[in-house]
Short mmCIF file of C-alpha atoms in Angstrom, two decimals:
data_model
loop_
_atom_site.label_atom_id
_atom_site.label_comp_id
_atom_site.label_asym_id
_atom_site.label_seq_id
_atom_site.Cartn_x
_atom_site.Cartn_y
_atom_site.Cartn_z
CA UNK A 1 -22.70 -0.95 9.16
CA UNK A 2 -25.42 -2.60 7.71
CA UNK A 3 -27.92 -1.55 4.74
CA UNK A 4 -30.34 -2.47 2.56
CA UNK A 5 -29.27 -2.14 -1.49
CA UNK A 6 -31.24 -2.31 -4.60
CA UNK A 7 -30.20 -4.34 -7.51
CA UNK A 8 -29.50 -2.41 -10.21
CA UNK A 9 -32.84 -2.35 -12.17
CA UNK A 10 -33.52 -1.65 -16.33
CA UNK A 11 -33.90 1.98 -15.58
CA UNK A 12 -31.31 2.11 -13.70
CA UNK A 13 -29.02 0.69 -16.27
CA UNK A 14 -30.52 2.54 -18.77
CA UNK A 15 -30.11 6.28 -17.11
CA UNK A 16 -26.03 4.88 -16.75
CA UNK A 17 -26.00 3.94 -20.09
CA UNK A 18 -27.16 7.27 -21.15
CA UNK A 19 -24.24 9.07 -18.49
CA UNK A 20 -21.30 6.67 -19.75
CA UNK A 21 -22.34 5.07 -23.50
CA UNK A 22 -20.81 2.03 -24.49
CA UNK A 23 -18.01 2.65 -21.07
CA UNK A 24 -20.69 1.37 -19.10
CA UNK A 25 -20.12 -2.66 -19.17
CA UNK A 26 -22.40 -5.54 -18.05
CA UNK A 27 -20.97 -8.50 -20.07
CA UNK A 28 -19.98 -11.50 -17.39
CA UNK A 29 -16.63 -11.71 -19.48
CA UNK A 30 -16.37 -8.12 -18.14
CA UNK A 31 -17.46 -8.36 -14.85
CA UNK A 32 -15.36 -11.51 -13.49
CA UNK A 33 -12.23 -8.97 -14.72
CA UNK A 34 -13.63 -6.94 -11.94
CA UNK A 35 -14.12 -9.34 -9.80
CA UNK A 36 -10.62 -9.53 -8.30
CA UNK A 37 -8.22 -7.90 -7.34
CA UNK A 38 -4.70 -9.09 -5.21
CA UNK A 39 -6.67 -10.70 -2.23
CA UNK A 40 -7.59 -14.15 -2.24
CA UNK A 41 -11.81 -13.07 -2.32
CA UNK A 42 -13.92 -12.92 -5.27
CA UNK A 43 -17.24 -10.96 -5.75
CA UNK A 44 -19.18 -10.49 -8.93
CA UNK A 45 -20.04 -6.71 -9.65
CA UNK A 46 -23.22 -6.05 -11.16
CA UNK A 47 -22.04 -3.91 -13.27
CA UNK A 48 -18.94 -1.53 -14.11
CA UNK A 49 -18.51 2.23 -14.90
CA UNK A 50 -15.12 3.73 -16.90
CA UNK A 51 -15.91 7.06 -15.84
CA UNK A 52 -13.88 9.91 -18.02
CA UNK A 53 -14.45 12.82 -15.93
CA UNK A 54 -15.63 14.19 -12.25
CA UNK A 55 -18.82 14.86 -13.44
CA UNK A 56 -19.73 11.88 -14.30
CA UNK A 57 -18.79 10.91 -11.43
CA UNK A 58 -20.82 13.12 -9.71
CA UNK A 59 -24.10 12.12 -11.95
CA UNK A 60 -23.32 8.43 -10.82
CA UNK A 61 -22.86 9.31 -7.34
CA UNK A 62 -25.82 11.02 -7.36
CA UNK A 63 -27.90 8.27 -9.06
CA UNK A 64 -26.55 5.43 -6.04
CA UNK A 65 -27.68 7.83 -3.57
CA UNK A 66 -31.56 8.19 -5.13
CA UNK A 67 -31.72 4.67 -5.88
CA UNK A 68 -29.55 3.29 -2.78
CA UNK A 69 -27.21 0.95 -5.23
CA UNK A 70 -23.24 0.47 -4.03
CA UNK A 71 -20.62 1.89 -5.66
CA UNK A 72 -16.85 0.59 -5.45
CA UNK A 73 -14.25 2.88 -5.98
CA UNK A 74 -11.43 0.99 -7.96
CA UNK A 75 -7.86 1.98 -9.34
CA UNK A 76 -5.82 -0.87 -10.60
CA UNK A 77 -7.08 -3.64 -8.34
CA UNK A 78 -3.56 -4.13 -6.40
CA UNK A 79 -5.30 -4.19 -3.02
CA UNK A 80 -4.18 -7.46 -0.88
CA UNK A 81 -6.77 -6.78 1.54
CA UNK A 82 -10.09 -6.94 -0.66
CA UNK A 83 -10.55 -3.07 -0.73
CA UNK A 84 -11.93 -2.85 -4.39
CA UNK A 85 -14.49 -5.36 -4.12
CA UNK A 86 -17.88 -5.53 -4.89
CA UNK A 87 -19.04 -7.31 -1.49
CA UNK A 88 -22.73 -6.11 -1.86
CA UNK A 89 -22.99 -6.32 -5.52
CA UNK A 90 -23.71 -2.67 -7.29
CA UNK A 91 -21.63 -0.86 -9.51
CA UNK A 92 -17.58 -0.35 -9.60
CA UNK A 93 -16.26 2.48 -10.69
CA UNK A 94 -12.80 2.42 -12.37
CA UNK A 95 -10.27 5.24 -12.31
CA UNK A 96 -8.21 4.57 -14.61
CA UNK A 97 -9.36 6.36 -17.83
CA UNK A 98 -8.83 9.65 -15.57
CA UNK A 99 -5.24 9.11 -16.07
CA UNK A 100 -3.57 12.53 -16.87
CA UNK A 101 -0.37 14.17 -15.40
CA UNK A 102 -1.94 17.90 -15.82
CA UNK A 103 0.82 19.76 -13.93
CA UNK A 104 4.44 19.42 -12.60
CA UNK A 105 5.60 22.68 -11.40
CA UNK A 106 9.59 23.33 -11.00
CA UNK A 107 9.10 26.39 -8.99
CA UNK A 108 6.33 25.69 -6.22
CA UNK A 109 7.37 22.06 -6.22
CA UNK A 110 3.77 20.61 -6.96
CA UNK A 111 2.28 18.21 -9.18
CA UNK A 112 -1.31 17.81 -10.36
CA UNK A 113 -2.88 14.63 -11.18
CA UNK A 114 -5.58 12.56 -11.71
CA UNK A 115 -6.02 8.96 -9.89
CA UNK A 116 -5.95 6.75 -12.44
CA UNK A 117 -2.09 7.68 -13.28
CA UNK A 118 0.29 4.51 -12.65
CA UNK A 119 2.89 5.48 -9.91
CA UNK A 120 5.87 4.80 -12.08
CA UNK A 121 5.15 7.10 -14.50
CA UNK A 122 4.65 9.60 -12.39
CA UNK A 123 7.55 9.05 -10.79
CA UNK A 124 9.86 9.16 -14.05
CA UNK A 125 8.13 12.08 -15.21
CA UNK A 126 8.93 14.20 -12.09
CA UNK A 127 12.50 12.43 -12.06
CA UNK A 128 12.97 14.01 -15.83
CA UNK A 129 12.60 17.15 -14.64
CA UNK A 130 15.37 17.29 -11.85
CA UNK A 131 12.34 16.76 -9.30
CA UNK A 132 11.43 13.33 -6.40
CA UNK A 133 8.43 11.63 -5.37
CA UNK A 134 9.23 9.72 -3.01
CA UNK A 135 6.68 7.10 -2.05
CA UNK A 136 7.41 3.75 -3.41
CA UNK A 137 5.48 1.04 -2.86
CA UNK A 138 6.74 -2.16 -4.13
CA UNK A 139 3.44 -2.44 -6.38
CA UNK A 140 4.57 1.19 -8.17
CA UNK A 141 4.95 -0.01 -11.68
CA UNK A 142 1.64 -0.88 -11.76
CA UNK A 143 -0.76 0.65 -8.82
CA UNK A 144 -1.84 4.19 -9.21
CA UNK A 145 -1.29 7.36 -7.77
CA UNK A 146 -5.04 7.52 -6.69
CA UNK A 147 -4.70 3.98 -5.11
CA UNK A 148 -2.08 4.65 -3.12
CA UNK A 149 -4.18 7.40 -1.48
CA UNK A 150 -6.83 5.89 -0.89
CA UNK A 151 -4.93 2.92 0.79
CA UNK A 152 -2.13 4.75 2.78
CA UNK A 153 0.23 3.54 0.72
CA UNK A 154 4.13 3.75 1.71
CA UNK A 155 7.28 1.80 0.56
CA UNK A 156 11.38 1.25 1.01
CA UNK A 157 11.49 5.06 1.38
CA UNK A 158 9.30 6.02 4.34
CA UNK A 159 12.22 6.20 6.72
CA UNK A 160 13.68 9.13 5.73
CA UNK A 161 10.89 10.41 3.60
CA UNK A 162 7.52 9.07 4.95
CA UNK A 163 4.78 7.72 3.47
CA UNK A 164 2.37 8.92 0.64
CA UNK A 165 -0.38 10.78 3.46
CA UNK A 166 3.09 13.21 3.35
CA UNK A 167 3.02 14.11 0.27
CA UNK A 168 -0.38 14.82 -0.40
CA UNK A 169 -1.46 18.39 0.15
CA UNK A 170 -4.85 18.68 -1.77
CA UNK A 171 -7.74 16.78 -3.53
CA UNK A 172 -10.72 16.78 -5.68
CA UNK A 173 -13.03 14.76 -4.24
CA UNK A 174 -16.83 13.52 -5.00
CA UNK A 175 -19.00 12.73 -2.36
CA UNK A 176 -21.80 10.16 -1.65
CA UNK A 177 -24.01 13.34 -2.68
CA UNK A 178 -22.45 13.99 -6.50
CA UNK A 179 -21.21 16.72 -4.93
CA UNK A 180 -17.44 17.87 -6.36
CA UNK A 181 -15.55 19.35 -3.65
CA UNK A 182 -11.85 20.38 -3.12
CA UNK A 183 -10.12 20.47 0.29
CA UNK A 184 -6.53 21.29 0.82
CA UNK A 185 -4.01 23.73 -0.95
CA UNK A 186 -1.05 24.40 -3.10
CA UNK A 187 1.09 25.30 -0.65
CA UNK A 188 2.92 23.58 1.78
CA UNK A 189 1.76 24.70 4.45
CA UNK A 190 -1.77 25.82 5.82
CA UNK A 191 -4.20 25.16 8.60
CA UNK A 192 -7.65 26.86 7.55
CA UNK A 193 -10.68 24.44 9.20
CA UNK A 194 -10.27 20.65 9.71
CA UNK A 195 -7.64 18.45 7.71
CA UNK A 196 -10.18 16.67 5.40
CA UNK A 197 -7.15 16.10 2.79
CA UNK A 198 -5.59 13.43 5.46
CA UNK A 199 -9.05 11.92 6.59
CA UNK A 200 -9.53 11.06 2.54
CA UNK A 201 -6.62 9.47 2.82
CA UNK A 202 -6.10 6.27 3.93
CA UNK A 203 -9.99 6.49 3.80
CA UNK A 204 -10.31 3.39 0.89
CA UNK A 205 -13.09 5.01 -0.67
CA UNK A 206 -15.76 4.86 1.77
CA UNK A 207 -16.13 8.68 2.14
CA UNK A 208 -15.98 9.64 -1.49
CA UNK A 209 -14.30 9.24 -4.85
CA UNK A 210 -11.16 11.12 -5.19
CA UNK A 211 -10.82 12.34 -8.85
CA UNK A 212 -7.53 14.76 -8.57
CA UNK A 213 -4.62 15.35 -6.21
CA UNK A 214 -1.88 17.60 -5.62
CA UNK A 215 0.85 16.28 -4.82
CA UNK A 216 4.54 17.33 -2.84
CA UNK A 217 7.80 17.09 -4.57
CA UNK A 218 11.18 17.39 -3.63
CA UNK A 219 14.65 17.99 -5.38
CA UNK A 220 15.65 14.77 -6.38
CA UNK A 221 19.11 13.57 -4.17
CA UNK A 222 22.11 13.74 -6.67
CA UNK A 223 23.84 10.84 -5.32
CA UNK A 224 22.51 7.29 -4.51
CA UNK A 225 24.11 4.30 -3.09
CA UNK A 226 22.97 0.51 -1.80
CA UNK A 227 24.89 -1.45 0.40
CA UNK A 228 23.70 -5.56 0.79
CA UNK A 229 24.36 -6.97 3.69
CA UNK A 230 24.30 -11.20 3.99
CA UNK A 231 23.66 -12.42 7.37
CA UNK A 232 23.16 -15.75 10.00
CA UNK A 233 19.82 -14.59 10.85
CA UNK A 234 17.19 -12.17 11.19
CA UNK A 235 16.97 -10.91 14.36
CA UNK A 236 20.87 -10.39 14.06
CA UNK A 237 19.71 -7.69 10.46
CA UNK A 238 17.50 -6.37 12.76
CA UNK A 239 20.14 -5.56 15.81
CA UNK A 240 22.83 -4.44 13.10
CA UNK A 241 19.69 -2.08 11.78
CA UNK A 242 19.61 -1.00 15.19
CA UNK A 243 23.42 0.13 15.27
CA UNK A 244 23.31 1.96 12.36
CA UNK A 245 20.82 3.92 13.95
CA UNK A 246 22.64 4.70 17.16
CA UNK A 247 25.24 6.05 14.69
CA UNK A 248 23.24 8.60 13.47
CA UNK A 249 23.19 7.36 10.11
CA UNK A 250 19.79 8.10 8.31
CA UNK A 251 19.26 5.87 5.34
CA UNK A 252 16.87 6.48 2.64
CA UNK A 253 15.69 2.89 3.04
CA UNK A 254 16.62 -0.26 5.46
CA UNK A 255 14.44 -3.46 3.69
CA UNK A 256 14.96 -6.98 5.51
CA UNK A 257 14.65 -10.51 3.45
CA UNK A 258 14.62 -13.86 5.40
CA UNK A 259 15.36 -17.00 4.94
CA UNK A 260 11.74 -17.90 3.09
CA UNK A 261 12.16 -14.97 1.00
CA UNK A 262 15.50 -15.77 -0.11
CA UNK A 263 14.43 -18.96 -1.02
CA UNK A 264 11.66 -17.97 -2.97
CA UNK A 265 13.11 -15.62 -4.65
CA UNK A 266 16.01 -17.97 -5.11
CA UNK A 267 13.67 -20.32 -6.89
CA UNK A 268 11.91 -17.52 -9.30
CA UNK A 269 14.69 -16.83 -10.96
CA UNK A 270 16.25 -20.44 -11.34
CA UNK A 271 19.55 -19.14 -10.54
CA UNK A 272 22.15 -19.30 -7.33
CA UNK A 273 22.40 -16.36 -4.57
CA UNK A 274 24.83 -16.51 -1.68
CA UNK A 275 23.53 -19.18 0.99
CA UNK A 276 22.60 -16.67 3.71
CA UNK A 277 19.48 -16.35 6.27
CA UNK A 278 18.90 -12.97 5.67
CA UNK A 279 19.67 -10.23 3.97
CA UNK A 280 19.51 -6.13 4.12
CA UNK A 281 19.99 -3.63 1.99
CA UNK A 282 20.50 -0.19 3.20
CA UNK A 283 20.57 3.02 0.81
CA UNK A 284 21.91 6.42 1.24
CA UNK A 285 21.08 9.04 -0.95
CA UNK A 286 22.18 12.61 -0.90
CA UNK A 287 25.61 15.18 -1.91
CA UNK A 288 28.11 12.81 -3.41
CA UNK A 289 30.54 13.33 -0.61
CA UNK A 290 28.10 12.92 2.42
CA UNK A 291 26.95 9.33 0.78
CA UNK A 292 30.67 7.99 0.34
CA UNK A 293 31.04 9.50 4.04
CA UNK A 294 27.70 7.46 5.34
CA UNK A 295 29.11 4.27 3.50
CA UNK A 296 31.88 4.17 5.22
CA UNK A 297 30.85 4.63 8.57
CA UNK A 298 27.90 1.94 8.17
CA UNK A 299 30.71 -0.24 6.73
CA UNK A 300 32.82 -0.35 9.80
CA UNK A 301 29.37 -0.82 11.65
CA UNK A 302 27.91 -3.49 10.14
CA UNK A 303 31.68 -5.72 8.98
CA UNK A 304 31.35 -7.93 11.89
CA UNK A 305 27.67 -8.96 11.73
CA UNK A 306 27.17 -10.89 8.38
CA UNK A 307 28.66 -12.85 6.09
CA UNK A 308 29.21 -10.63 3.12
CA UNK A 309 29.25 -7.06 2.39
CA UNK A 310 28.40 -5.30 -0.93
CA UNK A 311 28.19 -1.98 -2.14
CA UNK A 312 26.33 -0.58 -5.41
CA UNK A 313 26.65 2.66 -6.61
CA UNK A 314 26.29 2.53 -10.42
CA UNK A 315 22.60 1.99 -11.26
CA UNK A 316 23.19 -0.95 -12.93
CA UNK A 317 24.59 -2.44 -9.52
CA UNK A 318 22.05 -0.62 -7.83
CA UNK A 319 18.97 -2.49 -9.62
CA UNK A 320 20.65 -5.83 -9.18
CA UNK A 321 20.54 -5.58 -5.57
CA UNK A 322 16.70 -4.51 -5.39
CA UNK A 323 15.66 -6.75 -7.95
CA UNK A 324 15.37 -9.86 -5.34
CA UNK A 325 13.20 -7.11 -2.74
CA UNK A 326 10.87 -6.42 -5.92
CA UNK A 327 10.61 -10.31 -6.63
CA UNK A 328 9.57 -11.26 -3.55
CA UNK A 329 5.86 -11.45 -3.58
CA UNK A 330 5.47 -13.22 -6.81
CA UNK A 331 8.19 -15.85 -5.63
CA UNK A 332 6.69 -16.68 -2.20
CA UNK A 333 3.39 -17.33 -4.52
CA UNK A 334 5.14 -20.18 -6.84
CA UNK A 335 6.48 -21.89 -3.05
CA UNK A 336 3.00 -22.52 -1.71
CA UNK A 337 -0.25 -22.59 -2.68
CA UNK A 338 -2.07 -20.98 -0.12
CA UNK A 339 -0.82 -17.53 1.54
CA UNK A 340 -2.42 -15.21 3.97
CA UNK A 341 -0.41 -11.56 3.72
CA UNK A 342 0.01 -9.05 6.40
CA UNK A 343 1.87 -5.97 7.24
CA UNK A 344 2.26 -4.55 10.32
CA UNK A 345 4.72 -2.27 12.09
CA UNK A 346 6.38 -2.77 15.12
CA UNK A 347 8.36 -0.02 17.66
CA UNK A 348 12.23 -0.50 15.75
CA UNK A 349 13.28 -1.74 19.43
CA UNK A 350 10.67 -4.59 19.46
CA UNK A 351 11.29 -6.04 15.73
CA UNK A 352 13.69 -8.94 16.32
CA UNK A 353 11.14 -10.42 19.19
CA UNK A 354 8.53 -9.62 16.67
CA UNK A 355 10.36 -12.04 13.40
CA UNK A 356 11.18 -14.75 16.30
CA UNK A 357 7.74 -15.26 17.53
CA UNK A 358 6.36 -15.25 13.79
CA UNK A 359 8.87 -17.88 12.74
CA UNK A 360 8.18 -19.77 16.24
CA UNK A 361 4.27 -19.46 15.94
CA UNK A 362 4.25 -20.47 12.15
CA UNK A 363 6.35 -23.91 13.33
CA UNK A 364 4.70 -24.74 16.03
CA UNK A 365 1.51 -25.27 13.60
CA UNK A 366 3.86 -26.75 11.12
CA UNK A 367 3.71 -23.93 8.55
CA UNK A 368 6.11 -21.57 7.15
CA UNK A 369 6.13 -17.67 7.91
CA UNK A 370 7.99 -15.49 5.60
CA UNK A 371 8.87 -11.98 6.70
CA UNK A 372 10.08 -9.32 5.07
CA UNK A 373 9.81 -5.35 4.26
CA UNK A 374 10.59 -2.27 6.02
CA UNK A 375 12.71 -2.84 8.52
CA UNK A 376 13.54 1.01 8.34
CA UNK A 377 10.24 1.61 9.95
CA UNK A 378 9.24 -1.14 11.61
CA UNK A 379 6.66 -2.18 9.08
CA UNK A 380 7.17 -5.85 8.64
CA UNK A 381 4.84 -7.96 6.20
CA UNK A 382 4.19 -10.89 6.88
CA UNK A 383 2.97 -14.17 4.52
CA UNK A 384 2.17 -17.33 6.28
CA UNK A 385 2.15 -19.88 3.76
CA UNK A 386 0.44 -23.25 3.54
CA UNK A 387 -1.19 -26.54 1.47
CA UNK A 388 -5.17 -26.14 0.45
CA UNK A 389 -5.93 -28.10 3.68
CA UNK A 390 -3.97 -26.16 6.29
CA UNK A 391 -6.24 -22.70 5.90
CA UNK A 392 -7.54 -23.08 9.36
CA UNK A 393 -4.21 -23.63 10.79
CA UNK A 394 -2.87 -20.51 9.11
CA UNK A 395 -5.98 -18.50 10.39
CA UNK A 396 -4.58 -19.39 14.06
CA UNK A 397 -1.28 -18.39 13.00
CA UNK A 398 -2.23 -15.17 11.82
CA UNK A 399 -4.18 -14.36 14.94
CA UNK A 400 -1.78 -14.67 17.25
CA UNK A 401 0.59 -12.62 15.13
CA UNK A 402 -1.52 -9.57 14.93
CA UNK A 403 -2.20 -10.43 18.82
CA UNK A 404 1.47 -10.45 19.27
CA UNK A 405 1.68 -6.97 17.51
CA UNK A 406 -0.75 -5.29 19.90
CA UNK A 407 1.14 -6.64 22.72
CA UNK A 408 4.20 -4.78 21.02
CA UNK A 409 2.88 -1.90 20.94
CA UNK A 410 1.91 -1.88 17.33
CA UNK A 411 -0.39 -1.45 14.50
CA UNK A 412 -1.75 -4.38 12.34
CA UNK A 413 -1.61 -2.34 9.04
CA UNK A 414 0.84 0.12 7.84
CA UNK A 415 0.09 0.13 4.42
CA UNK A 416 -2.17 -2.19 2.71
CA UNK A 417 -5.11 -0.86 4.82
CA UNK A 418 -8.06 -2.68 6.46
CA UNK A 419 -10.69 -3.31 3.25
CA UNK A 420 -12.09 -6.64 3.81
CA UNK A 421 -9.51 -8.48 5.41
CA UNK A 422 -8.17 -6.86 8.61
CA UNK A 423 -11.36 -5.33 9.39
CA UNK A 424 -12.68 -8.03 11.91
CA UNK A 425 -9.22 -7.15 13.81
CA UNK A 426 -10.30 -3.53 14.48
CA UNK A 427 -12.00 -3.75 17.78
CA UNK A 428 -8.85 -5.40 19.33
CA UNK A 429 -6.93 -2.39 18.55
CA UNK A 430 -9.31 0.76 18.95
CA UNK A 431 -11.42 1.00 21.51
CA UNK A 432 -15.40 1.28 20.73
CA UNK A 433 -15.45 4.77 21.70
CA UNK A 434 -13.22 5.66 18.80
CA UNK A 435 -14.74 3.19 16.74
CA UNK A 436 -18.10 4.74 17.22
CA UNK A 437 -16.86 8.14 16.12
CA UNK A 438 -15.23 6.64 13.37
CA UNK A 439 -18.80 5.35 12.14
CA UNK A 440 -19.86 8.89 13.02
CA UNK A 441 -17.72 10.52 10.31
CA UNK A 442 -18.52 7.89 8.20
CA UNK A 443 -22.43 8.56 8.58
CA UNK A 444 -21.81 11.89 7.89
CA UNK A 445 -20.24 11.98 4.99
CA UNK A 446 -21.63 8.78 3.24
CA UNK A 447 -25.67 8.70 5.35
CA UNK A 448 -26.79 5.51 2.91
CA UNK A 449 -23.45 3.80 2.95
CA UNK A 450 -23.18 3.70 -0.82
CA UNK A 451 -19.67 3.94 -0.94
CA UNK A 452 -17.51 0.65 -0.70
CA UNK A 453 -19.50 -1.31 1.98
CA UNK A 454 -18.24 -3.47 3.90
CA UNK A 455 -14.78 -2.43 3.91
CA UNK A 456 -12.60 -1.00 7.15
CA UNK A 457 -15.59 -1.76 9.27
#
């Protein structure tokens, strides 16, 4: 979708000066903190806004769309696909001073909230009260709560308890107009006039800024245990996965490490782990006696695959098992220089075909190609990693990958989104007739395409 923008003149500088006072910043020292975010791209804002409230919100929104500048939505600048940059210059907006936790209510099983609120306190602050959020993505210490929305965001959890989109039944949202409008409910269910809560979601800011959210919650499960399991390979964590499965067991997560991501992780902390190719970790959660019953069962299942078994159930143990998943993507950074990140999900049935081709594809270029993630869901990410002057070679790697995917049946983002990144991938796996209704929507909502350009499409 291309526009033409307008550089953000004096006056206008001067009327957002007069909305925001001194929160309006302009130095460069400023603007190169806003100039990344957890992709490798880089573009210079021309300015930024630390909006306090929806209203001014609205009064900047409303500014962009008489003066036709860009405005970039931004939470904490997590995004591995470039979704928070400023490609076409403009003005970023940052959430993160609209950071309160205004509600958590015991009885209808809600939470209000504003975007800029980090994940993991949100999450301990339900948790305090006997109450569960469940979506976790590996970034929730420090991504927000609006982020995650806007992105799609999911984690270890979604196989028993989906993704964020599931927990997110309303939302205060400002449009490309300065208009402040809410769509959605309290309650858990409801079906009045089209879902807009869902199409803001996942929607990475390009149909309007959203500035509260209610949110689901659930009784927190009493009872939580993680079993590790150390295995040959990875299509053999995979296949025993796939058993546990058949057995009608239902854990609360099923995360897959390879050999890479041992090895990285290995290396981080400057300390030995068992020598294995893989590992999983599997975690039941639920009444005290159904978890001992599930551990059990998935013991007998899963003795004969690896090469060691261990179970957690203190949280002490607990922690020390997850700490290597949660280490992962800084480790694979201090092994290589260069990385290109994906994550895609596969049907369950076609994930160990998926990890062989990646590891195949990535030698037959001569690079490495680390997988790991949510093996629980078939959402697999994937990091091939090379030297300064291998780029190009990693490029073909990573197209036949998310070529392989399609073949498979599957999606080439379950999480991170499209942004900047993914979004020349689209056509291959929605067809122009959706794509054009896509645009459509996108029209409609945002006619001057103000709002993040450049992103998804």
């Amino acid at each position: 979708m291309k526009n033409t923008y307008n550089p953000l003149s004096s006056s206008i500088r001067k009327k957002l000066r007069q909305i925001l006072g001194k929160r309006f910043l302009e130095t460069q020292e400023d603007l190169r903190a806003y100039s990344v975010d957890a992709s490798p791209h880089s573009f210079l804002p021309e300015a930024v806004a630390l909006p306090e409230s929806a209203e001014e919100i609205a009064q900047i929104l409303r500014l962009a769309q008489k003066e036709k500048f860009p405005v970039i939505p931004r939470g904490a600048g997590t995004s591995t696909t470039g979704a928070t940059l400023a490609v076409k210059g403009g003005l970023v907006i940052s959430l993160l001073r609209l950071n309160r936790i205004l509600e958590i209510n015991r009885e209808d099983l809600v939470a209000v909230v504003e975007p800029g609120v980090f994940t993991g306190d949100f999450k301990r602050a339900v948790e305090e009260v006997g109450l569960f959020y469940p979506p976790d993505p590996a970034s929730y210490e420090f991504s927000t709560i609006g982020g995650n929305v806007a992105c799609g965001a999911g984690g270890p959890k979604g196989l028993k308890y989906g993704t964020t989109k599931d927990y997110v039944l309303g939302l205060e949202v400002v449009t490309a107009r300065g208009e402040i409008i809410f769509c959605g409910r309290r309650t858990m269910k409801g079906v009045v006039g089209y879902d807009l809560v869902h199409l803001f979601t996942g929607s990475e800011g390009t149909l309007g800024v959203i500035t509260k959210l209610i949110l689901k919650l659930i009784p927190k499960p009493p009872c939580q245990a993680t079993l590790a399991l150390w295995l040959e390979d990875t299509e053999k964590a995979a296949k025993a996965f796939l058993e546990i499965l058949k057995a009608k067991l239902f854990p609360a997560t099923a995360e897959l490490l390879d050999d890479t991501t041992l090895l990285a992780v290995k290396r981080f902390l400057e300390k030995e782990i068992l020598r294995a190719q893989a590992l999983l970790l599997l975690e039941f959660d639920g009444a005290k006696k159904q978890v001992e019953e599930d551990l059990l069962q998935a013991q007998k299942i899963l003795k004969n695959f690896g090469l060691k078994l261990e179970v957690a159930t203190s949280k002490q143990e607990r922690e020390k098992l997850w700490r290597a998943r949660r280490l992962i993507s800084p480790a694979l950074k201090k092994i290589a220089p260069g990385k290109l990140a994906d994550d895609v999900v596969l049907p369950r049935s076609k994930v160990p075909e998926f990890l062989s081709f990646a590891k195949n594809t990535g030698e037959k270029y001569g690079l490495t190609v680390a997988c790991f993630g949510h093996l629980g869901d078939g959402n697999i990410h994937v990091n091939i990693l090379f030297e300064k002057n291998d780029e190009i070679k990693a490029q073909k790697v990573r197209v036949e990958i998310l070529n392989k995917v399609l073949d498979l049946c599957g999606t080439i983002s379950g999480e991170h989104g499209i942004g900047l990144t993914k979004k020349g991938f689209l056509p291959k796996e929605l067809s122009p007739e959706v794509l054009s209704l896509m645009k459509g929507i996108k029209q409609v909502f945002d006619p001057h395409n103000i709002l993040n350009p450049e992103k998804i499409f």
